[in-house]
Amino acid sequence: MTQTSQENGASNLPTERSVNQPIEQSIQPVPVGEIIQNLSLSHVMITLKTLMSHTGIVKLDTPHLSWEIFIHSGSIAFIEDKSDFLSTITRKLKIQKIQIPPDFLRSLSKKAMSGLETYQWLGKIYAQDRENCLVIFKEILLENLLAISLEKKFSLQWQPLNLDRQIILPIWQLPDLEKAIAKVIDQWQTFNHVRHPYQTVQILDTECKIAQVPLFTQVTNGKCRITEIADRFQQHITRTALKLDKLAENRTVAILPLPLRSAEASLNLEENKEAESRLRVMIVDDSPVLLKQFGNLLTSWGYHLILVSDSAKATQQILSDKPDIVFMDINMPNLNGFELIKQIRRQPSLATMPLVLVTSENTITNNFRAKWANCRFLSKPRSSNDIPEFREQVKSILQDFIV
């Protein structure tokens, strides 16, 4: 048995150990297989500590993400992010130039593969290069624990295990893991735009200097997590997050909100599908970025979408496509938002068409002019902090028009 000291003040992190030792038979402190809902982070950590004398898997869910935490006899052996584990582990193995067994990816990608089988494979990879795997496993655990610590609402399910096979993995004491990321969590909570290591990034200013760096444009396409961006640039995740936060402050990039987990999103969609499918929503804006982001949001809610980038053609398209509601920007070439409203209202069939002005210029004058034109007014989000409120306002406006 060996012990290794790690960075950030963590001691005895990790301890290498075989995780196939006999399990002490005792009363389970958490109901087996029962989903415990509406837990805070502090409740989750307390529950994990009560389970530390047992061996099993804790399934942890939030509205956005899902994890499995492999616990064995006083320690944490692994934390697996269920939505991105395969790409994360393979990416980090390649960075450390660790040879991946040919059948590893095929086995991990099997839908029926259990968590225990995954950990057995990780043990085999660890056995062939313990030093570099130790670095990778530590990164994955700390990134996952950081992600968990920045969430607020959880559900938890406990499943004890009887190990019938040998698995050799480094194990980690929970207090040491908490200590290792305490300062990191504090720093992440000071960011103005970046809220979570699994957020993705969308470039806004394609003409800026940094946008000319090919790698930067590759990872700011709205699909790469901040954790992946850090790996691609081979720098600490917090340093990457700090730089992205500054770029977001300057409106070079947008830090996109975490999407709902697919199951929950599907449930919400199913609940509103019948009503929402009646609505045809048009967006008029000259910004391709806004059209894409706003359009993706409305599409995910189940609305039929019509996008118009040229305001001069908007009225004719409204007459042709007959949307139920139109969202439009104010500052557009050819026709600005208020000129477009006048053009629309001159059409007898569009006199009562629901119109919503969407702008970053939330002034008293613009609010008054919108009301005078019988339009709703909606402020564009200035930062990622404003996005949740913006989504709720959009949803409220749309609900008003559901028949």
Coordinates of C-alpha atoms in Angstrom, one line a residue:
M1 CA 0.0 0.0 0.0
T2 CA 1.4 3.4 -1.0
Q3 CA 0.5 7.0 -0.3
T4 CA 1.2 10.0 -2.3
S5 CA 0.9 13.7 -1.4
Q6 CA -0.9 15.9 -3.9
E7 CA -1.3 19.6 -4.7
N8 CA -3.7 22.1 -3.2
G9 CA -3.0 21.0 0.4
A10 CA -4.5 17.5 0.0
S11 CA -2.7 14.8 1.9
N12 CA -2.8 11.0 1.5
L13 CA -4.2 11.5 -2.0
P14 CA -4.4 8.9 -3.3
T15 CA -3.9 5.5 -1.7
E16 CA -3.5 2.6 -4.1
R17 CA -5.5 -0.3 -3.1
S18 CA -7.3 -3.4 -4.3
V19 CA -11.0 -2.9 -4.2
N20 CA -12.1 -6.5 -3.8
Q21 CA -11.8 -6.8 -0.1
P22 CA -14.6 -8.4 1.9
I23 CA -17.5 -6.1 2.8
E24 CA -18.5 -5.8 6.4
Q25 CA -22.2 -6.8 6.6
S26 CA -24.0 -4.0 8.3
I27 CA -27.3 -2.1 8.1
Q28 CA -27.3 0.2 5.1
P29 CA -27.5 3.9 6.2
V30 CA -29.4 4.8 3.0
P31 CA -32.4 3.0 1.6
V32 CA -31.1 0.6 -1.2
G33 CA -32.4 1.5 -4.7
E34 CA -34.7 4.3 -3.5
I35 CA -34.4 7.7 -5.2
I36 CA -34.0 10.4 -2.7
Q37 CA -34.9 13.8 -4.2
N38 CA -34.5 17.5 -3.5
L39 CA -31.2 17.2 -1.8
S40 CA -28.8 20.2 -1.3
L41 CA -25.1 19.8 -1.8
S42 CA -24.5 19.7 2.0
H43 CA -27.0 16.8 2.2
V44 CA -25.2 15.0 -0.6
M45 CA -21.9 15.3 1.1
I46 CA -23.3 14.1 4.5
T47 CA -24.9 11.1 2.8
L48 CA -21.6 10.2 1.0
K49 CA -19.8 10.3 4.4
T50 CA -22.4 8.0 6.0
L51 CA -21.8 5.5 3.1
M52 CA -18.0 5.4 3.5
S53 CA -18.0 2.2 5.4
H54 CA -19.7 0.4 2.6
T55 CA -19.0 -0.5 -1.0
G56 CA -21.3 0.4 -3.9
I57 CA -22.3 3.0 -6.4
V58 CA -24.0 6.3 -5.7
K59 CA -26.1 7.6 -8.6
L60 CA -26.3 11.4 -8.4
D61 CA -28.6 13.4 -10.7
T62 CA -29.2 17.1 -11.2
P63 CA -31.5 18.8 -13.7
H64 CA -28.5 19.1 -16.0
L65 CA -26.1 16.2 -15.3
S66 CA -25.7 12.7 -14.0
W67 CA -22.8 11.0 -12.1
E68 CA -21.9 7.6 -10.7
I69 CA -19.6 7.6 -7.6
F70 CA -17.8 4.4 -6.9
I71 CA -17.3 4.1 -3.1
H72 CA -15.3 1.4 -1.3
S73 CA -14.5 1.0 2.4
G74 CA -13.9 4.6 3.5
S75 CA -12.7 5.9 0.1
I76 CA -13.8 7.1 -3.3
A77 CA -12.4 5.0 -6.2
F78 CA -13.9 6.9 -9.1
I79 CA -16.5 9.5 -10.2
E80 CA -17.9 9.0 -13.6
D81 CA -19.8 11.7 -15.5
K82 CA -22.4 9.7 -17.4
S83 CA -22.9 12.1 -20.3
D84 CA -19.3 12.6 -21.3
F85 CA -17.1 10.0 -19.6
L86 CA -16.0 8.1 -22.7
S87 CA -14.8 11.2 -24.6
T88 CA -13.2 12.6 -21.4
I89 CA -11.2 9.5 -20.5
T90 CA -10.0 8.8 -24.1
R91 CA -9.0 12.5 -24.6
K92 CA -7.0 12.5 -21.4
L93 CA -5.4 9.2 -22.2
K94 CA -4.3 10.4 -25.6
I95 CA -2.8 13.6 -24.1
Q96 CA -0.7 11.5 -21.7
K97 CA 0.2 9.2 -24.7
I98 CA -1.2 6.2 -22.9
Q99 CA -1.9 3.3 -25.2
I100 CA -5.6 2.4 -25.2
P101 CA -6.3 -1.3 -25.6
P102 CA -8.1 -2.0 -28.9
D103 CA -11.2 -3.5 -27.3
F104 CA -11.4 -0.8 -24.6
L105 CA -13.5 1.7 -26.6
R106 CA -15.8 -1.0 -27.9
S107 CA -16.4 -2.3 -24.5
L108 CA -17.0 1.1 -22.9
S109 CA -19.4 2.1 -25.6
K110 CA -21.7 -0.8 -24.9
K111 CA -25.0 0.5 -23.5
A112 CA -25.3 -2.6 -21.3
M113 CA -21.9 -2.2 -19.8
S114 CA -22.2 -1.7 -16.0
G115 CA -20.3 0.7 -13.9
L116 CA -18.4 -2.1 -12.3
E117 CA -17.2 -3.4 -15.7
T118 CA -16.1 0.2 -16.5
Y119 CA -14.0 0.3 -13.4
Q120 CA -12.5 -3.1 -14.2
W121 CA -11.3 -1.7 -17.5
L122 CA -9.9 1.4 -15.8
G123 CA -8.0 -0.9 -13.5
K124 CA -6.4 -2.7 -16.5
I125 CA -5.4 0.6 -18.0
Y126 CA -4.1 1.9 -14.7
A127 CA -1.9 -1.3 -14.3
Q128 CA 0.0 -0.6 -17.5
D129 CA 1.0 3.0 -16.7
R130 CA 0.2 3.9 -13.0
E131 CA 2.1 7.2 -12.9
N132 CA 0.4 8.9 -15.8
C133 CA -3.0 7.3 -15.1
L134 CA -2.7 8.7 -11.5
V135 CA -2.5 12.2 -13.0
I136 CA -5.5 11.5 -15.3
F137 CA -7.7 9.9 -12.6
K138 CA -7.0 12.8 -10.2
E139 CA -7.9 15.3 -12.9
I140 CA -11.2 13.5 -13.6
L141 CA -12.2 13.2 -10.0
L142 CA -11.4 16.8 -9.1
E143 CA -13.2 18.1 -12.2
N144 CA -16.2 16.0 -11.4
L145 CA -16.2 17.1 -7.8
L146 CA -15.9 20.7 -8.8
A147 CA -18.9 20.2 -11.2
I148 CA -20.9 18.6 -8.5
S149 CA -20.1 21.3 -6.0
L150 CA -21.3 24.0 -8.3
E151 CA -24.8 22.4 -8.7
K152 CA -27.6 23.1 -6.2
K153 CA -30.3 20.5 -6.4
F154 CA -29.8 16.7 -6.5
S155 CA -31.4 13.4 -6.4
L156 CA -29.5 10.4 -5.1
Q157 CA -29.7 6.6 -5.4
W158 CA -27.6 4.1 -3.5
Q159 CA -26.8 0.6 -4.8
P160 CA -24.4 -1.6 -2.6
L161 CA -22.0 -4.0 -4.4
N162 CA -20.5 -7.4 -3.6
L163 CA -17.3 -7.5 -5.5
D164 CA -16.5 -10.8 -7.1
R165 CA -13.4 -9.7 -9.1
Q166 CA -10.2 -7.9 -8.5
I167 CA -10.0 -4.2 -9.3
I168 CA -6.8 -2.2 -8.6
L169 CA -7.5 1.6 -8.6
P170 CA -6.1 4.5 -6.7
I171 CA -8.5 5.5 -3.9
W172 CA -9.2 8.9 -2.5
Q173 CA -10.4 10.1 0.9
L174 CA -13.4 12.4 0.6
P175 CA -12.1 15.0 3.1
D176 CA -8.9 15.3 1.1
L177 CA -10.8 15.7 -2.2
E178 CA -12.9 18.4 -0.6
K179 CA -9.8 20.2 0.7
A180 CA -8.1 19.9 -2.7
I181 CA -10.9 21.9 -4.5
A182 CA -12.1 24.3 -1.7
K183 CA -10.1 27.3 -3.0
V184 CA -11.0 26.4 -6.6
I185 CA -14.7 26.4 -5.8
D186 CA -14.3 29.8 -4.2
Q187 CA -12.6 31.2 -7.3
W188 CA -15.2 29.8 -9.6
Q189 CA -18.0 31.5 -7.6
T190 CA -16.3 34.9 -8.3
F191 CA -16.7 34.6 -12.1
N192 CA -19.3 36.8 -13.7
H193 CA -20.1 34.7 -16.7
V194 CA -18.6 31.2 -16.2
R195 CA -20.7 29.2 -13.8
H196 CA -19.8 25.6 -14.4
P197 CA -16.9 23.5 -16.0
Y198 CA -19.3 21.7 -18.3
Q199 CA -20.7 24.8 -19.9
T200 CA -19.9 25.3 -23.6
V201 CA -18.6 28.4 -25.4
Q202 CA -19.9 30.2 -28.5
I203 CA -17.7 32.7 -30.3
L204 CA -19.4 36.1 -30.9
D205 CA -16.7 38.4 -32.3
T206 CA -15.3 36.5 -35.3
E207 CA -13.2 39.4 -36.3
C208 CA -11.1 39.7 -33.1
K209 CA -7.5 38.7 -33.0
I210 CA -7.9 35.6 -30.9
A211 CA -10.6 34.3 -33.3
Q212 CA -7.9 34.0 -35.9
V213 CA -6.3 31.2 -33.9
P214 CA -7.6 27.9 -35.5
L215 CA -7.7 26.0 -32.2
F216 CA -9.7 28.7 -30.5
T217 CA -12.4 28.7 -33.3
Q218 CA -12.5 24.9 -33.1
V219 CA -13.4 24.9 -29.4
T220 CA -15.7 27.9 -29.3
N221 CA -18.3 26.3 -31.6
G222 CA -20.9 25.9 -28.8
K223 CA -20.1 22.2 -28.5
C224 CA -16.9 21.9 -26.4
R225 CA -17.1 22.0 -22.6
I226 CA -14.7 24.2 -20.7
T227 CA -13.1 21.1 -19.4
E228 CA -12.3 20.0 -23.0
I229 CA -11.1 23.5 -23.9
A230 CA -8.6 23.4 -21.0
D231 CA -7.4 20.0 -22.1
R232 CA -7.0 21.1 -25.7
F233 CA -4.9 24.1 -24.6
Q234 CA -3.2 22.0 -22.0
Q235 CA -3.8 24.4 -19.1
H236 CA -5.5 24.2 -15.7
I237 CA -9.2 24.3 -15.9
T238 CA -9.5 27.3 -13.6
R239 CA -7.1 29.4 -15.6
T240 CA -9.0 28.5 -18.8
A241 CA -12.3 29.5 -17.1
L242 CA -10.8 32.8 -16.0
K243 CA -9.7 33.7 -19.5
L244 CA -13.1 32.7 -20.9
D245 CA -14.8 34.8 -18.3
K246 CA -12.8 37.9 -19.4
L247 CA -13.6 37.2 -23.1
A248 CA -17.3 36.9 -22.2
E249 CA -17.1 40.2 -20.4
N250 CA -15.7 41.8 -23.6
R251 CA -18.5 40.0 -25.6
T252 CA -15.9 38.1 -27.6
V253 CA -17.6 34.8 -26.6
A254 CA -20.9 33.8 -24.9
I255 CA -20.8 31.2 -22.1
L256 CA -23.9 29.1 -22.9
P257 CA -26.1 27.8 -20.1
L258 CA -26.1 24.1 -19.2
P259 CA -28.9 22.3 -21.1
L260 CA -31.4 20.2 -19.3
R261 CA -30.7 16.5 -19.3
S262 CA -32.4 14.9 -22.3
A263 CA -34.9 12.9 -20.2
E264 CA -36.1 15.9 -18.3
A265 CA -36.2 18.0 -21.5
S266 CA -38.2 15.3 -23.2
L267 CA -40.6 15.2 -20.3
N268 CA -41.1 19.0 -20.4
L269 CA -41.6 18.8 -24.1
E270 CA -44.1 16.1 -23.8
E271 CA -46.1 18.0 -21.3
N272 CA -46.4 21.1 -23.5
K273 CA -46.2 19.5 -26.9
E274 CA -49.9 19.6 -27.8
A275 CA -50.3 23.3 -26.9
E276 CA -46.9 24.5 -28.2
S277 CA -47.2 22.8 -31.5
R278 CA -50.0 25.2 -32.4
L279 CA -47.6 28.1 -32.3
R280 CA -45.5 29.2 -35.2
V281 CA -42.8 31.6 -34.0
M282 CA -40.9 34.0 -36.2
I283 CA -37.6 35.7 -35.2
V284 CA -36.4 38.7 -37.2
D285 CA -32.8 39.7 -36.5
D286 CA -29.7 40.4 -38.6
S287 CA -27.5 38.6 -36.2
P288 CA -26.8 34.9 -37.2
V289 CA -25.6 34.2 -33.6
L290 CA -28.8 35.4 -32.0
L291 CA -31.0 33.7 -34.7
K292 CA -29.2 30.4 -33.9
Q293 CA -29.2 30.6 -30.1
F294 CA -32.7 32.0 -29.8
G295 CA -33.9 29.6 -32.4
N296 CA -32.3 26.6 -30.7
L297 CA -34.1 27.5 -27.5
L298 CA -37.5 27.7 -29.1
T299 CA -37.0 24.5 -31.1
S300 CA -36.0 22.7 -27.9
W301 CA -39.4 23.7 -26.5
G302 CA -41.3 22.3 -29.5
Y303 CA -42.3 25.4 -31.4
H304 CA -42.4 25.7 -35.2
L305 CA -39.6 28.2 -36.1
I306 CA -39.3 30.8 -38.9
L307 CA -36.1 32.7 -39.1
V308 CA -35.7 36.0 -41.0
S309 CA -32.4 37.8 -41.3
D310 CA -33.5 40.7 -43.6
S311 CA -36.0 43.0 -42.0
A312 CA -37.0 44.4 -45.4
K313 CA -38.5 41.0 -46.3
A314 CA -40.1 40.4 -43.0
T315 CA -43.6 41.7 -43.6
Q316 CA -44.0 39.8 -46.9
Q317 CA -42.8 36.6 -45.1
I318 CA -45.3 37.2 -42.2
L319 CA -48.1 37.5 -44.8
S320 CA -46.9 34.3 -46.5
D321 CA -46.0 32.1 -43.5
K322 CA -48.7 33.4 -41.0
P323 CA -46.7 33.1 -37.7
D324 CA -48.6 33.3 -34.5
I325 CA -46.1 35.7 -32.9
V326 CA -43.0 37.6 -34.1
F327 CA -39.9 38.5 -32.1
M328 CA -37.8 41.3 -33.7
D329 CA -34.7 43.3 -33.0
I330 CA -34.7 47.1 -33.0
N331 CA -31.3 47.9 -34.5
M332 CA -31.3 46.3 -38.0
P333 CA -30.2 47.5 -41.4
N334 CA -32.8 48.3 -44.1
L335 CA -35.7 48.6 -41.6
N336 CA -35.2 49.0 -37.8
G337 CA -37.6 47.4 -35.5
F338 CA -40.0 50.4 -35.1
E339 CA -40.1 51.0 -38.9
L340 CA -40.9 47.3 -39.3
I341 CA -43.7 47.6 -36.8
K342 CA -45.3 50.5 -38.8
Q343 CA -45.0 48.5 -42.0
I344 CA -46.7 45.4 -40.3
R345 CA -49.5 47.4 -38.7
R346 CA -50.4 49.0 -42.1
Q347 CA -51.5 45.5 -43.2
P348 CA -55.2 45.1 -42.1
S349 CA -54.7 41.3 -41.5
L350 CA -51.7 42.0 -39.2
A351 CA -53.2 44.8 -37.1
T352 CA -53.4 42.5 -34.1
M353 CA -50.4 40.4 -34.8
P354 CA -48.5 39.7 -31.5
L355 CA -45.1 41.5 -31.8
V356 CA -42.2 41.4 -29.3
L357 CA -39.3 43.8 -29.5
V358 CA -36.1 42.1 -28.3
T359 CA -33.2 44.5 -27.7
S360 CA -30.2 45.2 -25.5
E361 CA -31.3 48.8 -25.3
N362 CA -33.6 48.6 -22.3
T363 CA -34.5 52.3 -22.1
I364 CA -37.6 54.1 -20.9
T365 CA -38.1 55.5 -24.5
N366 CA -37.9 52.1 -26.1
N367 CA -40.3 50.7 -23.5
F368 CA -42.8 53.5 -24.1
R369 CA -42.6 53.3 -27.9
A370 CA -43.2 49.5 -27.7
K371 CA -46.3 50.0 -25.6
W372 CA -47.5 52.7 -28.0
A373 CA -47.1 50.3 -30.9
N374 CA -49.0 47.6 -29.0
C375 CA -45.9 45.4 -28.7
R376 CA -44.3 43.5 -25.8
F377 CA -40.8 44.4 -24.8
L378 CA -38.0 42.0 -24.0
S379 CA -34.4 42.8 -22.9
K380 CA -31.7 40.7 -24.4
P381 CA -29.4 39.0 -21.8
R382 CA -26.3 40.9 -21.3
S383 CA -24.4 38.1 -19.6
S384 CA -24.9 34.4 -18.8
N385 CA -26.4 35.5 -15.4
D386 CA -29.3 37.1 -17.3
I387 CA -30.1 34.0 -19.5
P388 CA -32.3 32.1 -16.9
E389 CA -34.5 35.2 -16.4
F390 CA -34.6 35.8 -20.2
R391 CA -35.8 32.2 -20.8
E392 CA -38.5 32.6 -18.2
Q393 CA -39.7 35.8 -19.7
V394 CA -39.8 34.3 -23.2
K395 CA -41.7 31.3 -21.8
S396 CA -44.2 33.6 -20.1
I397 CA -44.8 35.6 -23.3
L398 CA -45.4 32.4 -25.3
Q399 CA -47.7 31.0 -22.7
D400 CA -49.9 34.0 -23.1
F401 CA -50.5 33.0 -26.7
I402 CA -51.2 29.3 -26.3
V403 CA -54.8 28.7 -27.0

